[in-house]
Short mmCIF file of C-alpha atoms and ligand atoms in Angstrom, two decimals:
data_model
loop_
_atom_site.label_atom_id
_atom_site.label_comp_id
_atom_site.label_asym_id
_atom_site.label_seq_id
_atom_site.Cartn_x
_atom_site.Cartn_y
_atom_site.Cartn_z
CA MET N 292 -21.51 -28.12 -44.59
CA SER N 293 -23.84 -26.31 -42.40
CA ARG N 294 -24.42 -29.64 -40.48
CA ILE N 295 -20.67 -30.00 -39.89
CA LEU N 296 -20.54 -26.40 -38.69
CA PHE N 297 -23.53 -27.01 -36.35
CA SER N 298 -22.20 -30.13 -34.85
CA GLY N 299 -18.87 -28.62 -34.47
CA MET N 300 -20.49 -25.81 -32.65
CA VAL N 301 -22.34 -28.27 -30.42
CA LEU N 302 -19.00 -29.94 -29.64
CA LEU N 303 -17.35 -26.72 -28.76
CA THR N 304 -20.16 -25.75 -26.65
CA MET N 305 -20.14 -29.09 -24.73
CA ALA N 306 -16.47 -28.70 -24.19
CA ASN N 307 -17.04 -25.30 -22.79
CA LEU N 308 -19.76 -26.70 -20.49
CA MET N 309 -17.56 -29.44 -19.33
CA GLN N 310 -14.68 -26.94 -18.81
CA ALA N 311 -16.83 -24.71 -16.57
CA ALA N 312 -15.39 -25.25 -13.25
CA ASP N 313 -18.41 -24.53 -10.95
CA VAL N 314 -22.03 -23.27 -11.10
CA VAL N 315 -22.56 -19.80 -11.76
CA VAL N 316 -24.89 -18.07 -9.27
CA PRO N 317 -26.62 -14.91 -10.43
CA ASP N 318 -27.58 -11.76 -8.33
CA VAL N 319 -24.82 -12.30 -5.66
CA VAL N 320 -23.77 -9.40 -3.44
CA LEU N 321 -21.29 -11.35 -1.29
CA GLY N 322 -19.19 -14.43 -2.00
CA ILE N 323 -16.73 -16.00 0.39
CA HIS N 324 -14.31 -18.96 0.65
CA GLY N 325 -12.56 -20.69 3.45
CA GLY N 326 -9.62 -22.33 1.75
CA ILE N 327 -9.36 -25.58 -0.34
CA GLY N 328 -10.33 -27.48 2.76
CA VAL N 329 -9.49 -30.95 3.98
CA ASP N 330 -9.41 -33.97 1.74
CA LYS N 331 -12.85 -35.74 1.65
CA LYS N 332 -11.57 -38.84 3.59
CA GLU N 333 -10.28 -36.60 6.50
CA MET N 334 -13.48 -34.64 6.80
CA THR N 335 -15.64 -35.38 9.84
CA PRO N 336 -19.18 -34.38 10.25
CA GLU N 337 -18.17 -32.09 13.06
CA LEU N 338 -15.64 -29.98 11.18
CA GLU N 339 -18.13 -29.82 8.12
CA LYS N 340 -20.78 -28.67 10.43
CA GLU N 341 -18.45 -25.97 12.02
CA VAL N 342 -17.14 -24.75 8.55
CA ARG N 343 -20.64 -24.56 7.07
CA ALA N 344 -21.88 -22.57 10.15
CA GLY N 345 -18.88 -20.33 9.98
CA LEU N 346 -19.37 -19.48 6.26
CA LYS N 347 -23.14 -18.94 6.87
CA SER N 348 -22.43 -16.34 9.74
CA ALA N 349 -19.70 -14.63 7.75
CA LEU N 350 -22.09 -14.14 4.86
CA GLU N 351 -24.80 -12.66 7.24
CA ALA N 352 -22.30 -10.38 8.72
CA GLY N 353 -21.35 -9.02 5.29
CA HIS N 354 -24.91 -8.81 4.16
CA ALA N 355 -26.05 -6.91 7.04
CA LYS N 356 -23.46 -4.43 6.30
CA LEU N 357 -24.75 -4.21 2.71
CA LYS N 358 -28.45 -3.99 3.83
CA ALA N 359 -27.61 -1.05 6.07
CA GLY N 360 -26.29 0.89 3.18
CA GLY N 361 -22.50 -0.11 3.55
CA THR N 362 -20.17 -0.59 0.72
CA SER N 363 -18.58 -3.68 -0.83
CA LEU N 364 -15.53 -2.94 1.29
CA ASP N 365 -17.58 -3.02 4.47
CA ALA N 366 -19.12 -6.25 3.45
CA VAL N 367 -15.85 -7.91 2.55
CA GLU N 368 -14.10 -6.80 5.73
CA ALA N 369 -17.06 -7.87 7.99
CA ALA N 370 -17.12 -11.17 6.48
CA ILE N 371 -13.62 -11.90 6.73
CA ARG N 372 -13.34 -10.74 10.44
CA ILE N 373 -15.89 -13.34 11.35
CA MET N 374 -13.72 -16.00 9.76
CA GLU N 375 -10.56 -14.70 11.23
CA ASP N 376 -12.13 -15.09 14.58
CA LEU N 377 -13.20 -18.71 14.14
CA PRO N 378 -10.55 -21.48 14.74
CA ALA N 379 -11.79 -23.62 11.93
CA PHE N 380 -10.23 -21.40 9.47
CA ASN N 381 -6.58 -20.63 8.85
CA ALA N 382 -6.82 -17.00 9.39
CA GLY N 383 -6.53 -14.85 12.57
CA LYS N 384 -7.19 -17.24 15.58
CA GLY N 385 -6.36 -20.95 14.36
CA ALA N 386 -3.65 -19.57 11.96
CA VAL N 387 -1.13 -22.40 11.06
CA PHE N 388 2.53 -22.31 12.38
CA THR N 389 5.73 -21.32 10.78
CA ASN N 390 8.79 -23.63 11.09
CA ALA N 391 9.90 -21.23 13.86
CA GLY N 392 6.70 -22.09 15.82
CA THR N 393 5.11 -18.63 15.27
CA ASN N 394 1.94 -17.54 13.72
CA GLU N 395 2.64 -14.95 11.07
CA LEU N 396 -0.51 -13.39 9.39
CA ASP N 397 -1.06 -11.95 6.07
CA ALA N 398 -4.11 -10.07 4.60
CA SER N 399 -5.25 -7.68 1.71
CA ILE N 400 -8.14 -5.68 0.47
CA MET N 401 -8.82 -3.95 -2.67
CA GLU N 402 -11.62 -1.71 -4.18
CA GLY N 403 -12.57 -2.07 -7.74
CA LYS N 404 -13.65 1.41 -8.58
CA SER N 405 -10.52 3.43 -7.19
CA LYS N 406 -8.26 0.40 -7.40
CA LYS N 407 -6.92 1.36 -3.97
CA ALA N 408 -5.57 -1.30 -1.92
CA GLY N 409 -4.02 -2.19 1.37
CA ALA N 410 -2.28 -5.17 2.78
CA MET N 411 -0.31 -6.47 5.84
CA ALA N 412 2.12 -9.42 5.77
CA GLY N 413 3.98 -11.19 8.58
CA VAL N 414 1.98 -9.58 11.49
CA MET N 415 1.88 -11.19 14.75
CA THR N 416 -0.34 -9.02 16.98
CA VAL N 417 -3.05 -7.76 14.87
CA LYS N 418 -6.37 -9.53 15.97
CA ASN N 419 -8.07 -9.00 12.64
CA PRO N 420 -5.42 -8.49 9.91
CA ILE N 421 -8.04 -7.53 7.23
CA SER N 422 -8.84 -4.45 9.21
CA GLY N 423 -5.17 -3.75 9.40
CA ALA N 424 -5.18 -4.01 5.64
CA ARG N 425 -7.98 -1.64 5.21
CA ALA N 426 -6.22 0.76 7.46
CA VAL N 427 -3.12 0.83 5.18
CA MET N 428 -5.28 1.58 2.33
CA GLU N 429 -7.28 4.22 3.83
CA LYS N 430 -4.83 5.64 6.43
CA SER N 431 -1.44 5.55 5.11
CA LYS N 432 0.28 6.39 1.68
CA HIS N 433 1.37 2.83 1.20
CA VAL N 434 -0.11 -0.25 0.01
CA LEU N 435 1.79 -3.03 1.73
CA LEU N 436 3.19 -2.95 5.22
CA ILE N 437 5.12 -5.94 6.88
CA GLY N 438 6.42 -7.24 10.18
CA PRO N 439 6.73 -5.06 13.33
CA GLY N 440 6.21 -1.88 11.58
CA ALA N 441 2.79 -3.14 10.25
CA ASP N 442 1.94 -4.29 13.88
CA ALA N 443 2.88 -0.90 15.23
CA PHE N 444 0.84 1.00 12.63
CA ALA N 445 -2.29 -1.12 13.41
CA LYS N 446 -1.84 -0.25 17.02
CA LYS N 447 -1.52 3.35 16.31
CA GLN N 448 -4.58 3.15 14.33
CA GLY N 449 -6.49 1.82 17.40
CA LEU N 450 -6.97 -1.65 16.06
CA GLU N 451 -7.27 -4.49 18.43
CA ILE N 452 -3.79 -5.83 19.52
CA VAL N 453 -3.50 -9.17 21.00
CA ASP N 454 -0.52 -11.24 22.40
CA PRO N 455 0.94 -13.36 19.63
CA SER N 456 -0.21 -16.53 21.70
CA TYR N 457 -3.85 -15.62 21.01
CA PHE N 458 -3.58 -17.04 17.47
CA ALA N 459 -2.31 -20.41 18.49
CA THR N 460 -4.90 -23.51 18.82
CA GLU N 461 -4.05 -27.28 19.68
CA PRO N 462 -4.92 -28.64 16.42
CA ARG N 463 -2.54 -26.39 14.50
CA ARG N 464 0.07 -27.16 17.07
CA LYS N 465 -0.33 -30.90 16.50
CA ALA N 466 -0.10 -30.33 12.84
CA ILE N 467 3.28 -28.57 12.98
CA GLU N 468 4.62 -31.11 15.44
CA GLU N 469 3.89 -33.89 13.18
CA ILE N 470 5.85 -32.23 10.25
CA TRP N 471 8.79 -31.70 12.61
CA LYS N 472 8.68 -35.18 13.55
CA ARG N 473 8.74 -36.15 9.71
CA GLU N 474 11.49 -33.71 9.14
CA ALA N 475 13.73 -35.25 11.96
CA GLU N 476 13.13 -38.74 10.69
CA ALA N 477 14.01 -37.55 7.03
CA ARG N 478 17.18 -35.88 8.45
CA LYS N 479 18.09 -39.21 10.09
CA GLN N 480 17.92 -41.12 6.95
CA SER N 481 19.68 -38.69 4.82
CA SER N 482 23.27 -37.26 4.90
CA THR N 483 22.28 -34.00 3.27
CA GLU N 484 19.85 -31.47 4.75
CA PRO N 485 16.44 -32.35 3.37
CA GLY N 486 14.95 -28.71 3.80
CA PRO N 487 11.61 -27.85 5.14
CA ALA N 488 8.83 -30.19 4.61
CA LEU N 489 5.74 -28.68 2.75
CA PRO N 490 2.25 -29.49 3.77
CA ARG N 491 0.92 -32.83 2.81
CA LYS N 492 -2.53 -32.70 3.93
CA LYS N 493 -5.06 -30.10 2.94
CA SER N 494 -5.67 -29.42 6.64
CA GLU N 495 -2.39 -27.74 6.69
CA TYR N 496 -3.57 -25.29 3.97
CA GLY N 497 -6.64 -22.87 4.29
CA THR N 498 -7.33 -19.23 3.90
CA VAL N 499 -10.21 -17.05 3.98
CA GLY N 500 -11.67 -14.55 1.36
CA ALA N 501 -14.54 -12.50 0.38
CA VAL N 502 -15.57 -10.63 -2.92
CA SER N 503 -18.64 -8.11 -2.87
CA LEU N 504 -20.62 -5.98 -5.17
CA ASP N 505 -22.56 -3.04 -3.54
CA ALA N 506 -25.60 -1.00 -4.61
CA ASP N 507 -23.28 1.39 -6.35
CA GLY N 508 -21.90 -1.23 -8.54
CA ASN N 509 -18.59 -1.04 -6.82
CA LEU N 510 -16.67 -4.36 -6.38
CA ALA N 511 -14.11 -5.13 -3.41
CA ALA N 512 -12.20 -8.30 -2.61
CA GLY N 513 -10.21 -9.42 0.34
CA THR N 514 -8.18 -12.22 1.59
CA SER N 515 -6.53 -13.17 4.88
CA THR N 516 -4.37 -16.08 6.00
CA GLY N 517 -2.03 -17.66 8.33
CA GLY N 518 -0.06 -18.90 5.27
CA MET N 519 1.15 -22.56 4.72
CA THR N 520 2.09 -24.75 7.77
CA ASN N 521 5.69 -24.88 8.36
CA LYS N 522 6.43 -21.98 5.90
CA MET N 523 9.79 -20.27 6.78
CA ALA N 524 9.52 -17.51 9.23
CA GLY N 525 9.29 -14.44 7.28
CA ARG N 526 7.82 -15.98 4.10
CA VAL N 527 4.97 -14.10 2.60
CA GLY N 528 2.53 -15.76 0.32
CA ASP N 529 0.10 -14.58 -2.41
CA SER N 530 -2.73 -13.56 0.12
CA PRO N 531 -1.25 -9.91 0.82
CA ILE N 532 -0.03 -9.42 -2.74
CA ILE N 533 -2.38 -7.44 -4.92
CA GLY N 534 -2.68 -9.17 -8.33
CA ALA N 535 -1.72 -12.50 -6.94
CA GLY N 536 -4.07 -13.57 -3.99
CA THR N 537 -6.53 -10.39 -4.40
CA TYR N 538 -7.81 -8.13 -7.10
CA ALA N 539 -10.94 -5.96 -8.00
CA ASP N 540 -11.63 -4.16 -11.00
CA ASN N 541 -14.96 -2.59 -11.73
CA GLU N 542 -14.52 -3.21 -15.37
CA ALA N 543 -14.33 -6.98 -14.93
CA GLY N 544 -14.72 -8.63 -11.32
CA ALA N 545 -13.24 -9.23 -7.79
CA ILE N 546 -11.28 -12.30 -6.97
CA SER N 547 -9.98 -13.78 -3.79
CA CYS N 548 -7.42 -16.84 -4.10
CA THR N 549 -6.24 -19.82 -1.80
CA GLY N 550 -3.74 -22.50 -2.48
CA HIS N 551 -0.03 -22.87 -2.82
CA GLY N 552 0.93 -19.15 -2.53
CA GLU N 553 4.20 -19.33 -4.63
CA PHE N 554 2.45 -20.35 -7.76
CA PHE N 555 -0.14 -17.77 -7.14
CA ILE N 556 2.53 -15.09 -7.06
CA ARG N 557 4.43 -16.39 -10.02
CA TYR N 558 1.33 -16.65 -12.19
CA ALA N 559 -0.17 -13.52 -10.91
CA VAL N 560 -3.37 -15.34 -10.62
CA SER N 561 -5.90 -12.85 -9.62
CA HIS N 562 -4.95 -10.09 -11.88
CA GLU N 563 -4.63 -12.96 -14.69
CA ILE N 564 -8.14 -13.87 -14.42
CA VAL N 565 -9.27 -10.16 -14.54
CA ALA N 566 -7.12 -9.65 -17.66
CA GLN N 567 -8.67 -12.71 -19.19
CA MET N 568 -12.06 -11.23 -18.64
CA LYS N 569 -11.32 -7.77 -19.93
CA TYR N 570 -8.81 -8.49 -22.91
CA ARG N 571 -10.08 -11.95 -24.03
CA GLY N 572 -13.97 -11.16 -23.23
CA LEU N 573 -14.04 -14.34 -21.11
CA SER N 574 -16.95 -14.90 -18.72
CA ALA N 575 -15.62 -15.11 -15.01
CA ALA N 576 -16.11 -18.94 -14.97
CA ASP N 577 -13.91 -19.47 -18.13
CA ALA N 578 -11.23 -17.21 -17.08
CA ALA N 579 -10.89 -18.70 -13.71
CA ASP N 580 -11.14 -22.12 -15.18
CA ASP N 581 -8.36 -21.27 -17.61
CA VAL N 582 -6.13 -19.86 -14.81
CA ILE N 583 -6.69 -22.49 -12.23
CA ASN N 584 -7.58 -25.71 -13.95
CA ARG N 585 -5.15 -25.13 -17.07
CA GLN N 586 -2.35 -22.83 -16.27
CA LEU N 587 -1.88 -23.66 -12.55
CA LYS N 588 -2.70 -27.25 -12.80
CA ASN N 589 -0.11 -27.72 -15.62
CA ALA N 590 2.37 -26.09 -13.30
CA GLY N 591 1.55 -28.29 -10.34
CA GLY N 592 0.07 -25.35 -8.26
CA GLU N 593 -2.70 -26.64 -6.16
CA GLY N 594 -5.60 -24.11 -5.46
CA ALA N 595 -8.68 -22.06 -6.28
CA ALA N 596 -10.27 -18.73 -6.71
CA ILE N 597 -13.60 -17.20 -6.38
CA VAL N 598 -14.79 -14.66 -8.62
CA LEU N 599 -17.80 -12.32 -8.65
CA ASP N 600 -18.23 -10.31 -11.79
CA ARG N 601 -19.45 -6.73 -12.27
CA SER N 602 -23.17 -8.03 -13.05
CA GLY N 603 -23.21 -10.05 -9.65
CA ARG N 604 -22.42 -13.55 -11.17
CA PHE N 605 -20.47 -15.56 -8.66
CA THR N 606 -18.43 -18.45 -9.52
CA ALA N 607 -15.31 -20.43 -8.37
CA ALA N 608 -12.77 -22.69 -9.83
CA TYR N 609 -10.63 -25.23 -7.92
CA ASN N 610 -8.13 -27.94 -8.97
CA SER N 611 -8.29 -29.51 -5.51
CA GLU N 612 -11.01 -31.95 -4.27
CA GLY N 613 -13.09 -29.22 -2.80
CA LEU N 614 -13.31 -25.59 -1.68
CA TYR N 615 -15.10 -24.24 1.16
CA ARG N 616 -17.20 -21.42 -0.49
CA ALA N 617 -20.68 -19.80 -0.05
CA CYS N 618 -22.56 -16.75 -1.44
CA ILE N 619 -25.55 -14.86 -0.69
CA THR N 620 -27.90 -12.99 -3.17
CA ARG N 621 -29.48 -9.62 -2.88
CA ASP N 622 -32.48 -10.86 -1.40
CA GLY N 623 -30.79 -12.89 1.05
CA LYS N 624 -30.52 -16.50 -0.54
CA ILE N 625 -27.52 -18.35 0.82
CA SER N 626 -25.75 -21.17 -0.75
CA VAL N 627 -22.79 -23.19 0.94
CA ARG N 628 -20.72 -25.64 -0.79
CA VAL N 629 -17.80 -27.74 -0.02
CA TYR N 630 -17.09 -30.60 -2.51
CA GLU N 631 -20.19 -30.39 -4.80
CA ASN N 632 -20.26 -28.20 -7.83
N1 LIG B 154 -2.30 -18.96 -0.29
C1 LIG B 154 -1.95 -19.21 1.04
C2 LIG B 154 -0.36 -18.97 1.15
O1 LIG B 154 0.23 -19.69 0.33
C3 LIG B 154 -2.30 -20.32 1.72
C4 LIG B 154 -3.64 -20.82 1.49
O2 LIG B 154 -4.29 -20.40 0.64
O3 LIG B 154 -3.98 -21.91 2.05
O4 LIG B 154 0.17 -18.33 1.95
#
């Protein structure tokens, strides 16, 4: 009897281990992601080098803030600002295009102690939308500002404002033009309006995010994106939605997501991960695995989440081929991963 129980337990443990989505790195103070990335067969050595270097410099910028006595919010904002400025990522400069040929940016940030949060959606002139999101949190009575009102608020707060053309890059323009060509061909072959084509290649996705734990034990999370290529002008994804793309709760963890935003909103992914940790007592790895690799996968929603728990254990779950992700420990040890677990 006890042997049956024992082998049953071994089997259970093995099943749990096989389910664990990613390695868990202890003692982490800052973890980041750069989106679910491109399919392995599309990846070039140049792009991989660029992405890895970008992740590393984002980590270093965030870690420098923490070392100087900054908060987890400071680290999240600093790391995301670096990735927003790099065209390799779909956030800030290098954001994807909408179906109207515009770049519309979304971002959010949240603090785990106070549960204060701020977000901006559909902005077109704010150079670093993550700083816009933080300004909404700290300088307004609101959580989410959108469109021209959000752009005007950022300007009033003294944030850097750019011409909308600043965000456009050639590779992103080529990507949208290819989609428009596909749509035109589909229209020719069909008597009914086929509707906007959704991204087919991973390179048409991508978002950046960060999670951090500071010396006071306070967690923070943030996410910034250009959204999905060929999204309808005016469409808002999960990234600026607190509880969908971003969440932080000092009782559980900090989460930032990337992927097909509509699914992340419908499944309230980041909050669902926190809820599973708080109310089911699951580890960060098991909670993220349940939501990303079971719930979302069964629904057909592609994407990923990074999680940092309140003890500084960092992990990720992704149902895509890979996830650009990286973390740095308290003593500065960096780990960067793309396809490998
Ligand atoms: N989640 C983002 C959105 O739907 C896109 C992405 O993560 O790549 O807007």
